Tab-separated table of C-alpha atoms in Angstrom:
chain	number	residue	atom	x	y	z
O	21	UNK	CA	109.108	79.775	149.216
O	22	UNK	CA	112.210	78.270	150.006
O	23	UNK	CA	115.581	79.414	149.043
O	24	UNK	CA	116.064	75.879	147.023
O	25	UNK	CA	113.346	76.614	144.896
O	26	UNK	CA	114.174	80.457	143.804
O	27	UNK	CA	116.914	78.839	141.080
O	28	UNK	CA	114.135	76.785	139.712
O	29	UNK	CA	112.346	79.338	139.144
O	30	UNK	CA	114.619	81.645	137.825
O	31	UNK	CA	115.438	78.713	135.465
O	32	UNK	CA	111.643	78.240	134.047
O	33	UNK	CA	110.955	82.195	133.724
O	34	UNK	CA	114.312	82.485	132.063
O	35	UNK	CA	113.259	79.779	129.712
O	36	UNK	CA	110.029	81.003	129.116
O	37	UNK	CA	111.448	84.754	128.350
O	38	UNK	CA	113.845	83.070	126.402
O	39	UNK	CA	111.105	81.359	124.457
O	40	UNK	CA	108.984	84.392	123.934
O	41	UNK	CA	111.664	86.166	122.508
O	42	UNK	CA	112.319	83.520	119.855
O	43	UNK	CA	108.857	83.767	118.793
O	44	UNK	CA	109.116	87.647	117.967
O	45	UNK	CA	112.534	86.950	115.978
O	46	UNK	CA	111.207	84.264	113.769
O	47	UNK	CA	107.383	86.118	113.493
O	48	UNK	CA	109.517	89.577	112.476
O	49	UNK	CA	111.430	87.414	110.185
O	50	UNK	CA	108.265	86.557	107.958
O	51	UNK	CA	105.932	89.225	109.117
O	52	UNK	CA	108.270	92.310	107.765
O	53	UNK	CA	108.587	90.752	103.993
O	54	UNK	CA	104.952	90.090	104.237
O	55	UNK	CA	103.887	93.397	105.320
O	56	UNK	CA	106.517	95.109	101.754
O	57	UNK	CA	104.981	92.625	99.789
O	58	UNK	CA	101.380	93.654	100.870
O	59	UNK	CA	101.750	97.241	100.459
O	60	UNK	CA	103.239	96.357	97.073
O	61	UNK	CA	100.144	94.299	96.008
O	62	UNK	CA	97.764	96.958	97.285
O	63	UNK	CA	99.360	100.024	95.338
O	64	UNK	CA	99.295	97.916	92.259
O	65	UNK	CA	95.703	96.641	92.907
O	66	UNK	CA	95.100	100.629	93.343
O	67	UNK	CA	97.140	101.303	90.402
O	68	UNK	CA	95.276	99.124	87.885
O	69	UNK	CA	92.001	100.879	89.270
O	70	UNK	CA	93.725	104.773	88.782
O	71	UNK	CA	93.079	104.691	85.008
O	72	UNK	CA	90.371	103.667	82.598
O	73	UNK	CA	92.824	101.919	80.340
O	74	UNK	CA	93.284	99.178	83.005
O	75	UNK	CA	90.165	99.163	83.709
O	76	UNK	CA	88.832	98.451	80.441
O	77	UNK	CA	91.951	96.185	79.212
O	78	UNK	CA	91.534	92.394	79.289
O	79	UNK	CA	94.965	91.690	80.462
O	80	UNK	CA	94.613	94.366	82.682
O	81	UNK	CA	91.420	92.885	84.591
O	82	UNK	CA	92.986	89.513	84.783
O	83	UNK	CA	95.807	90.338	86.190
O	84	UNK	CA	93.748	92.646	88.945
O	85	UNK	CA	92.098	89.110	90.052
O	86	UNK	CA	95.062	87.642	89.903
O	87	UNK	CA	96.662	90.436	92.381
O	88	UNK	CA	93.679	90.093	94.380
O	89	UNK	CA	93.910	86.299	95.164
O	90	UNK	CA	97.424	86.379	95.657
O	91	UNK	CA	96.749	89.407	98.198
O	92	UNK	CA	94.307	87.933	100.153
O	93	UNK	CA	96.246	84.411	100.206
O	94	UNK	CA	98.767	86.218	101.486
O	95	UNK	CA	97.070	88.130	104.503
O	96	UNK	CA	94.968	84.560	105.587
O	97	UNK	CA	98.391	82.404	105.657
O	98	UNK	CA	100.210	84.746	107.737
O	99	UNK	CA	97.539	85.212	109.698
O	100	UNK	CA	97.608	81.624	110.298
O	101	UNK	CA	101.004	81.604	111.043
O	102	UNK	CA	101.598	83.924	113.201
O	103	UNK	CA	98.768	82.678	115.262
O	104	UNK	CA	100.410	79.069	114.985
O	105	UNK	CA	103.731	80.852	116.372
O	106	UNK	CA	102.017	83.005	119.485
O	107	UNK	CA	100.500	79.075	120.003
O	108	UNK	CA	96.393	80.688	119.601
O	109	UNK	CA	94.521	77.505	118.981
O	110	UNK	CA	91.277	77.912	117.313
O	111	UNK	CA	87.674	76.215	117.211
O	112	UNK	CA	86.975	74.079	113.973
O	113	UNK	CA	84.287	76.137	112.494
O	114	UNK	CA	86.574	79.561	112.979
O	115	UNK	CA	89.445	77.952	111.272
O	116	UNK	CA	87.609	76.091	108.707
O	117	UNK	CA	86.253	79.490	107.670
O	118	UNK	CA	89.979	80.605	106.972
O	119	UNK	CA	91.454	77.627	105.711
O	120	UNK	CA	88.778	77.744	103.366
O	121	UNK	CA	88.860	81.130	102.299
O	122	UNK	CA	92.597	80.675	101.918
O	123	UNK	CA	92.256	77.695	100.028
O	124	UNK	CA	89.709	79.452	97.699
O	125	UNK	CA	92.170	81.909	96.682
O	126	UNK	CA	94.853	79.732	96.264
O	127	UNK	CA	92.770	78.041	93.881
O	128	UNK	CA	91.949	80.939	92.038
O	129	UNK	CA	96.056	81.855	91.462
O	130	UNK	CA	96.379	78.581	88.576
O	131	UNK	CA	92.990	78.978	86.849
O	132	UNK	CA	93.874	83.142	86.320
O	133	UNK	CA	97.072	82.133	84.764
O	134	UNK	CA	95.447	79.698	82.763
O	135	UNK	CA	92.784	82.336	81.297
O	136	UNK	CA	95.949	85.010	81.238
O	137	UNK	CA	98.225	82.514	78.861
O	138	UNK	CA	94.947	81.868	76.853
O	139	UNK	CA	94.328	85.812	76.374
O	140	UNK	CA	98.118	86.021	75.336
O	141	UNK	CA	97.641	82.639	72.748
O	142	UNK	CA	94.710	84.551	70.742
O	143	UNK	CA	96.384	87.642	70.642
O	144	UNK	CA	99.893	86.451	68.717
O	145	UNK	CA	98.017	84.027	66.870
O	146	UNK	CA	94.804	84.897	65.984
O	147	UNK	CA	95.545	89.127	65.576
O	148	UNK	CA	92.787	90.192	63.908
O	149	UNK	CA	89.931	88.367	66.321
O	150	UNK	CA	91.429	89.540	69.517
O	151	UNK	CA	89.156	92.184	70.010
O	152	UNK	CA	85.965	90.090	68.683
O	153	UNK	CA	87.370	87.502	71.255
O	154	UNK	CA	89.017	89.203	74.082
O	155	UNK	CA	85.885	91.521	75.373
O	156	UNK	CA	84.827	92.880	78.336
O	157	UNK	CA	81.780	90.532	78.519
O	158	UNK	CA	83.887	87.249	78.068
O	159	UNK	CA	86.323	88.207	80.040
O	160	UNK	CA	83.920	88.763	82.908
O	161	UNK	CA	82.453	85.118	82.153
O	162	UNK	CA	85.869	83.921	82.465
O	163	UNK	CA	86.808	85.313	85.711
O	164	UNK	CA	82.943	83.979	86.649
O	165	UNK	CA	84.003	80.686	85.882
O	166	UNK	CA	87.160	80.735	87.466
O	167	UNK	CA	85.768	81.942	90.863
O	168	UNK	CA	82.557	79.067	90.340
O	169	UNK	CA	85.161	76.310	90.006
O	170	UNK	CA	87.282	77.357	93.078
O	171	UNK	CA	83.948	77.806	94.979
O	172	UNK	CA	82.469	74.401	93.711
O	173	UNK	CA	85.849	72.791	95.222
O	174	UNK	CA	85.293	74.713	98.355
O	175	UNK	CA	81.726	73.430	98.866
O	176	UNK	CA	82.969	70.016	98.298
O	177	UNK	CA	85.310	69.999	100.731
O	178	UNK	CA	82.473	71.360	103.505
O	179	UNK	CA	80.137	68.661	102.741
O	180	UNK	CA	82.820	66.273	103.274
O	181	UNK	CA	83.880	67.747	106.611
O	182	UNK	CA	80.016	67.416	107.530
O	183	UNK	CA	80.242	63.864	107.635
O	184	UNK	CA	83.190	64.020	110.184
O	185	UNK	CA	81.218	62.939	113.914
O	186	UNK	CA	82.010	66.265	115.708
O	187	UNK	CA	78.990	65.567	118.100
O	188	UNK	CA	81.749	62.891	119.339
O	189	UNK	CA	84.146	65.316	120.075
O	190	UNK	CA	84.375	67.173	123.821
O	191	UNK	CA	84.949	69.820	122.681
O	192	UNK	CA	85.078	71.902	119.763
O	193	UNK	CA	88.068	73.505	120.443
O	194	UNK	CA	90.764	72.240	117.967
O	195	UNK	CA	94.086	70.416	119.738
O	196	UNK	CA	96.203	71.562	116.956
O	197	UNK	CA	97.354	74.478	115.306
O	198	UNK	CA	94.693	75.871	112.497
O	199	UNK	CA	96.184	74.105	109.368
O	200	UNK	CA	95.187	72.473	106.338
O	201	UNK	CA	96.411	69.452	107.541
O	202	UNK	CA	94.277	70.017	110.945
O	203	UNK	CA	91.256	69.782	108.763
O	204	UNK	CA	91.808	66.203	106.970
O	205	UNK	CA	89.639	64.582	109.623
O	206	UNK	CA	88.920	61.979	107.577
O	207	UNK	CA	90.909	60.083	104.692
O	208	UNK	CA	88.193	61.155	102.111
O	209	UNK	CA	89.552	64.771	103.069
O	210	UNK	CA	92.840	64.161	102.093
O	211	UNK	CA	92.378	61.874	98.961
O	212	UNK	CA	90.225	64.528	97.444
O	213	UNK	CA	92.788	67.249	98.456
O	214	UNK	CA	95.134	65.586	97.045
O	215	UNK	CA	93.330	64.400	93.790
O	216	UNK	CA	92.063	67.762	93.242
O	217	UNK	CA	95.407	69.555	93.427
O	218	UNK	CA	96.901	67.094	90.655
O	219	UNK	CA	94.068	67.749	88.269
O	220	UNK	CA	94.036	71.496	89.002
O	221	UNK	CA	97.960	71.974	88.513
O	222	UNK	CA	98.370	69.039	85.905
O	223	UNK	CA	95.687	70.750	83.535
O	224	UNK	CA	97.100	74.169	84.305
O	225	UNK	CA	100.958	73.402	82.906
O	226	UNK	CA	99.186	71.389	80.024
O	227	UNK	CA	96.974	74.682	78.950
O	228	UNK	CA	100.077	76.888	79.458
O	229	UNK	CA	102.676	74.669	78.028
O	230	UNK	CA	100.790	74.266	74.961
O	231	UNK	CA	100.104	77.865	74.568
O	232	UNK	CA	103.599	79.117	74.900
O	233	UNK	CA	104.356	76.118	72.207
O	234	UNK	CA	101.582	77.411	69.943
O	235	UNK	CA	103.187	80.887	70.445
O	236	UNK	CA	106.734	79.625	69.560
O	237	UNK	CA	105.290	78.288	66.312
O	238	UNK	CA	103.079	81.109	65.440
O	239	UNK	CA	106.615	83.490	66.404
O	240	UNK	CA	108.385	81.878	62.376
O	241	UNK	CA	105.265	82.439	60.578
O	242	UNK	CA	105.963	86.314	58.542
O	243	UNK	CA	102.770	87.460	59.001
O	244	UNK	CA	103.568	87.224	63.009
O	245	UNK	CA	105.186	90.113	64.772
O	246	UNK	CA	107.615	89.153	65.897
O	247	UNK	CA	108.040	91.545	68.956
O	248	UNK	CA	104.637	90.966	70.111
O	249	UNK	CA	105.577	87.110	69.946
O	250	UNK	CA	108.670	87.586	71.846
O	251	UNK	CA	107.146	89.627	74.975
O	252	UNK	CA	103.788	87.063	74.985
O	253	UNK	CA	106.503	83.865	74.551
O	254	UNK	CA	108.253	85.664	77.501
O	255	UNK	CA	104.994	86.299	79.307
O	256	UNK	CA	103.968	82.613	79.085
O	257	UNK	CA	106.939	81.477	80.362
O	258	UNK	CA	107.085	83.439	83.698
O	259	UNK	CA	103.913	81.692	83.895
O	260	UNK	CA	105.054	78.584	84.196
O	261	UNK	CA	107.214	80.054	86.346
O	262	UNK	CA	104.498	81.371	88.958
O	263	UNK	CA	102.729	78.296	88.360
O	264	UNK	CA	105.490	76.035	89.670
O	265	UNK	CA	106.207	78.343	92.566
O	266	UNK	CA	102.260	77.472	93.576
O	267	UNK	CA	102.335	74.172	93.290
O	268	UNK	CA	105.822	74.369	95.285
O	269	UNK	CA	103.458	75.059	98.278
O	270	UNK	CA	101.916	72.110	97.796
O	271	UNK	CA	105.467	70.061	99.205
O	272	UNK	CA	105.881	72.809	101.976
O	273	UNK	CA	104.532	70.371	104.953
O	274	UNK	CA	105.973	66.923	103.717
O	275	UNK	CA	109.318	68.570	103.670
O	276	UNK	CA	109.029	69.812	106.995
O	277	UNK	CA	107.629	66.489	107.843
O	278	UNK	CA	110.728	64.859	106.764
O	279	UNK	CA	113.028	66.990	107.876
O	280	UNK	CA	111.738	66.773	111.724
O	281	UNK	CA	113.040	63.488	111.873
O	282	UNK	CA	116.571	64.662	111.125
O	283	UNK	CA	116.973	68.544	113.109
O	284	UNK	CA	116.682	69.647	116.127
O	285	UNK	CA	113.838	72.235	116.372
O	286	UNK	CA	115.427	75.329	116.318
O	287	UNK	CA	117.052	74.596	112.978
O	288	UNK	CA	113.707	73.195	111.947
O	289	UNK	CA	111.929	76.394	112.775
O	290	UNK	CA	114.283	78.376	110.736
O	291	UNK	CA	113.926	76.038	108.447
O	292	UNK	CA	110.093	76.965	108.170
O	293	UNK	CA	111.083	80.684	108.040
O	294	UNK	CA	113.120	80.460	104.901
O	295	UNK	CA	110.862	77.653	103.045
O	296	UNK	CA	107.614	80.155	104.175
O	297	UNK	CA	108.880	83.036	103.064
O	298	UNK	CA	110.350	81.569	99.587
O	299	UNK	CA	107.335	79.391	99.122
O	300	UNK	CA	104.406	81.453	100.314
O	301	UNK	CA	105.682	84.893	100.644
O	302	UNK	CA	107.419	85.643	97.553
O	303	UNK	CA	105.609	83.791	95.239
O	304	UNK	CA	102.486	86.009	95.747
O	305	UNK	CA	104.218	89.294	95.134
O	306	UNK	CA	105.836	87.900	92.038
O	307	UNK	CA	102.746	89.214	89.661
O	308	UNK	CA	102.974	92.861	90.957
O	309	UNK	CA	107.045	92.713	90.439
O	310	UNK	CA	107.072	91.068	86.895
O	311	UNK	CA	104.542	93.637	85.515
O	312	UNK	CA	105.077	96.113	87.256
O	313	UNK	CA	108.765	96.346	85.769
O	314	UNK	CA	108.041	95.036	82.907
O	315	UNK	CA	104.960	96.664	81.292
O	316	UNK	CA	105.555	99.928	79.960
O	317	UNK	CA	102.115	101.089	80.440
O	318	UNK	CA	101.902	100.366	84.181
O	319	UNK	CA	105.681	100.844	85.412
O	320	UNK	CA	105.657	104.859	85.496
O	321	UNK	CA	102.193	104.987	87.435
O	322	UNK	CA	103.172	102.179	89.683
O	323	UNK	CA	106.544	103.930	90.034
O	324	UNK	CA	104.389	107.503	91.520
O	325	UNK	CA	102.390	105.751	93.286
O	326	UNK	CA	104.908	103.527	95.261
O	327	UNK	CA	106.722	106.647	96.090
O	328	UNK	CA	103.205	108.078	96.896
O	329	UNK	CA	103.208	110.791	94.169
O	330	UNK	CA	106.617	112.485	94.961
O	331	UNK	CA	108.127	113.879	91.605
O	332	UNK	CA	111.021	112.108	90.053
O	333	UNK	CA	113.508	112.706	87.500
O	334	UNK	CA	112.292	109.841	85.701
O	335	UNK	CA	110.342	110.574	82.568
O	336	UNK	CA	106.846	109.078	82.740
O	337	UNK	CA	106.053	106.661	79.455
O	338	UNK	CA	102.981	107.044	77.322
O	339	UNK	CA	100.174	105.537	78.319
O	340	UNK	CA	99.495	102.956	75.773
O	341	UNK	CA	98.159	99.540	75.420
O	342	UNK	CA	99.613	96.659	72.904
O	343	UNK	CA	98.197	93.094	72.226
């Protein structure tokens, strides 16, 4: 090797080290809140599975499949997105498995809320038939149907992949990063993503906005109590709240999209640090933080069991459960 060529290469390698070490910043950056907001979903999945009374509470079991989709959603996308980062490039049928199984539970997030706000409507306005109503058996059907309807989407989707020519391709070995996106390989793909995600999040505000009206009506009637309006009025609206934070996910790549054109690509890629930690991240950790400090009946269990059963000065609540 010649002496002219040693800078050269000290050049590249620095370059590459360089590179490799931006990599691990910005993966640390979204893989350390992921990793707290994991262990916080899977104490309060554990939590609501510690005591009969969650386990045999409506609200309870909805919010468990709730936790559960928003968990898993969680671990697929940053799964994805750290394998995006380290640049591991998948074959279609590998990531179509994942994208699917992440868009399944993603899915599953607006029609839960949509069944929670319902279980809230019928117990501030129709008291006395919450129990008839609310029961273990129906709520079973409903978490049936909601898991059906995500599934049925999911199918859909596959048979429309089918009809993409990959017997064309030379090889199955995907060019691009394992994505979404990456899997609209034909325009029918992306209208019915697209169409589907407006129906799904359009009907969702409707059924919740109407509820939380219904509640706010049902709150100046005298025979209503009125602090079991408040907290359900309260409830309803952090569900628009979580429901907005989903569908914010839906903008995340024609931001990024847009802003490309505009930053260089560092700024871009912390760019996509903040908007996927904010977007995806958070929002999926929001249902374990809301009730967790906010119900009475789970706070002082999730409370031992975060510090993992150490004693504390605080004085555990009674174990109680309100409609």
């Amino acid at each position: 090797m010649s002496f002219a060529s040693q800078p050269q290469t000290n050049i590249t390698a620095g370059l590459q080290y360089q590179g490799l070490l931006e990599i691990l910043v910005f993966s640390m950056m979204s893989t350390v809140p992921c990793c707290v907001f994991l262990f916080i979903n899977i104490t309060m999945l554990f939590t609501l599975r510690s005591k009969a009374v969650f386990r045999e509470t409506s609200r309870f079991i909805l919010l468990f499949n709730l936790l559960f989709a928003d968990t898993v959603q969680m671990a697929l996308s940053q799964t994805l997105y750290l394998m995006a980062a380290f640049r591991i490039r998948l074959i279609y049928p590998v990531c179509g498995v994942l994208a699917m199984l992440a868009d399944l539970t993603n899915d599953i997030s607006p029609l839960t809320l949509v069944v929670m706000s319902l279980e809230r409507y019928v117990a501030v306005c129709f008291p006395l038939r919450h129990t008839t109503i609310i029961t273990m058996r129906n709520t079973a059907v409903a978490i049936f149907v909601v898991w059906a309807f995500s599934s049925l989407n999911i199918l859909t989707r596959v048979i429309l992949l089918l009809d993409f020519p990959f017997e064309d391709l030379e090889s199955l070995q995907m060019k691009d990063f394992c994505n979404n996106v990456a899997l609209f390989l034909g325009p029918m793909s992306e209208h019915y993503d697209n169409a589907f995600t407006y129906f799904l999040f359009g009907s969702a505000s409707v059924v919740i906005t109407s509820t939380y009206i219904a509640v706010m009506i049902a709150a100046r009637s005298a025979s209503t109590d009125k602090a079991s309006a408040q907290k359900a009025r309260n409830t309803l609206l952090l569900h628009l709240v979580q429901l907005g934070l989903s569908l914010s996910s839906t903008v995340y790549n024609p931001i990024l999209i847009a802003l490309s054109k505009f930053v260089t690509r560092i700024v871009l890629v912390r760019i996509q640090n903040v908007f996927y930690v904010c977007i995806f991240i958070f929002p999926k950790c929001l249902s374990s933080l809301i009730y967790g400090i906010r119900d009475q009946t789970i706070r002082p269990v999730l409370i031992n069991h975060l510090c993992c059963g150490l004693k504390l000065s605080v004085v555990p609540a009674k174990v109680q459960v309100s409609t």
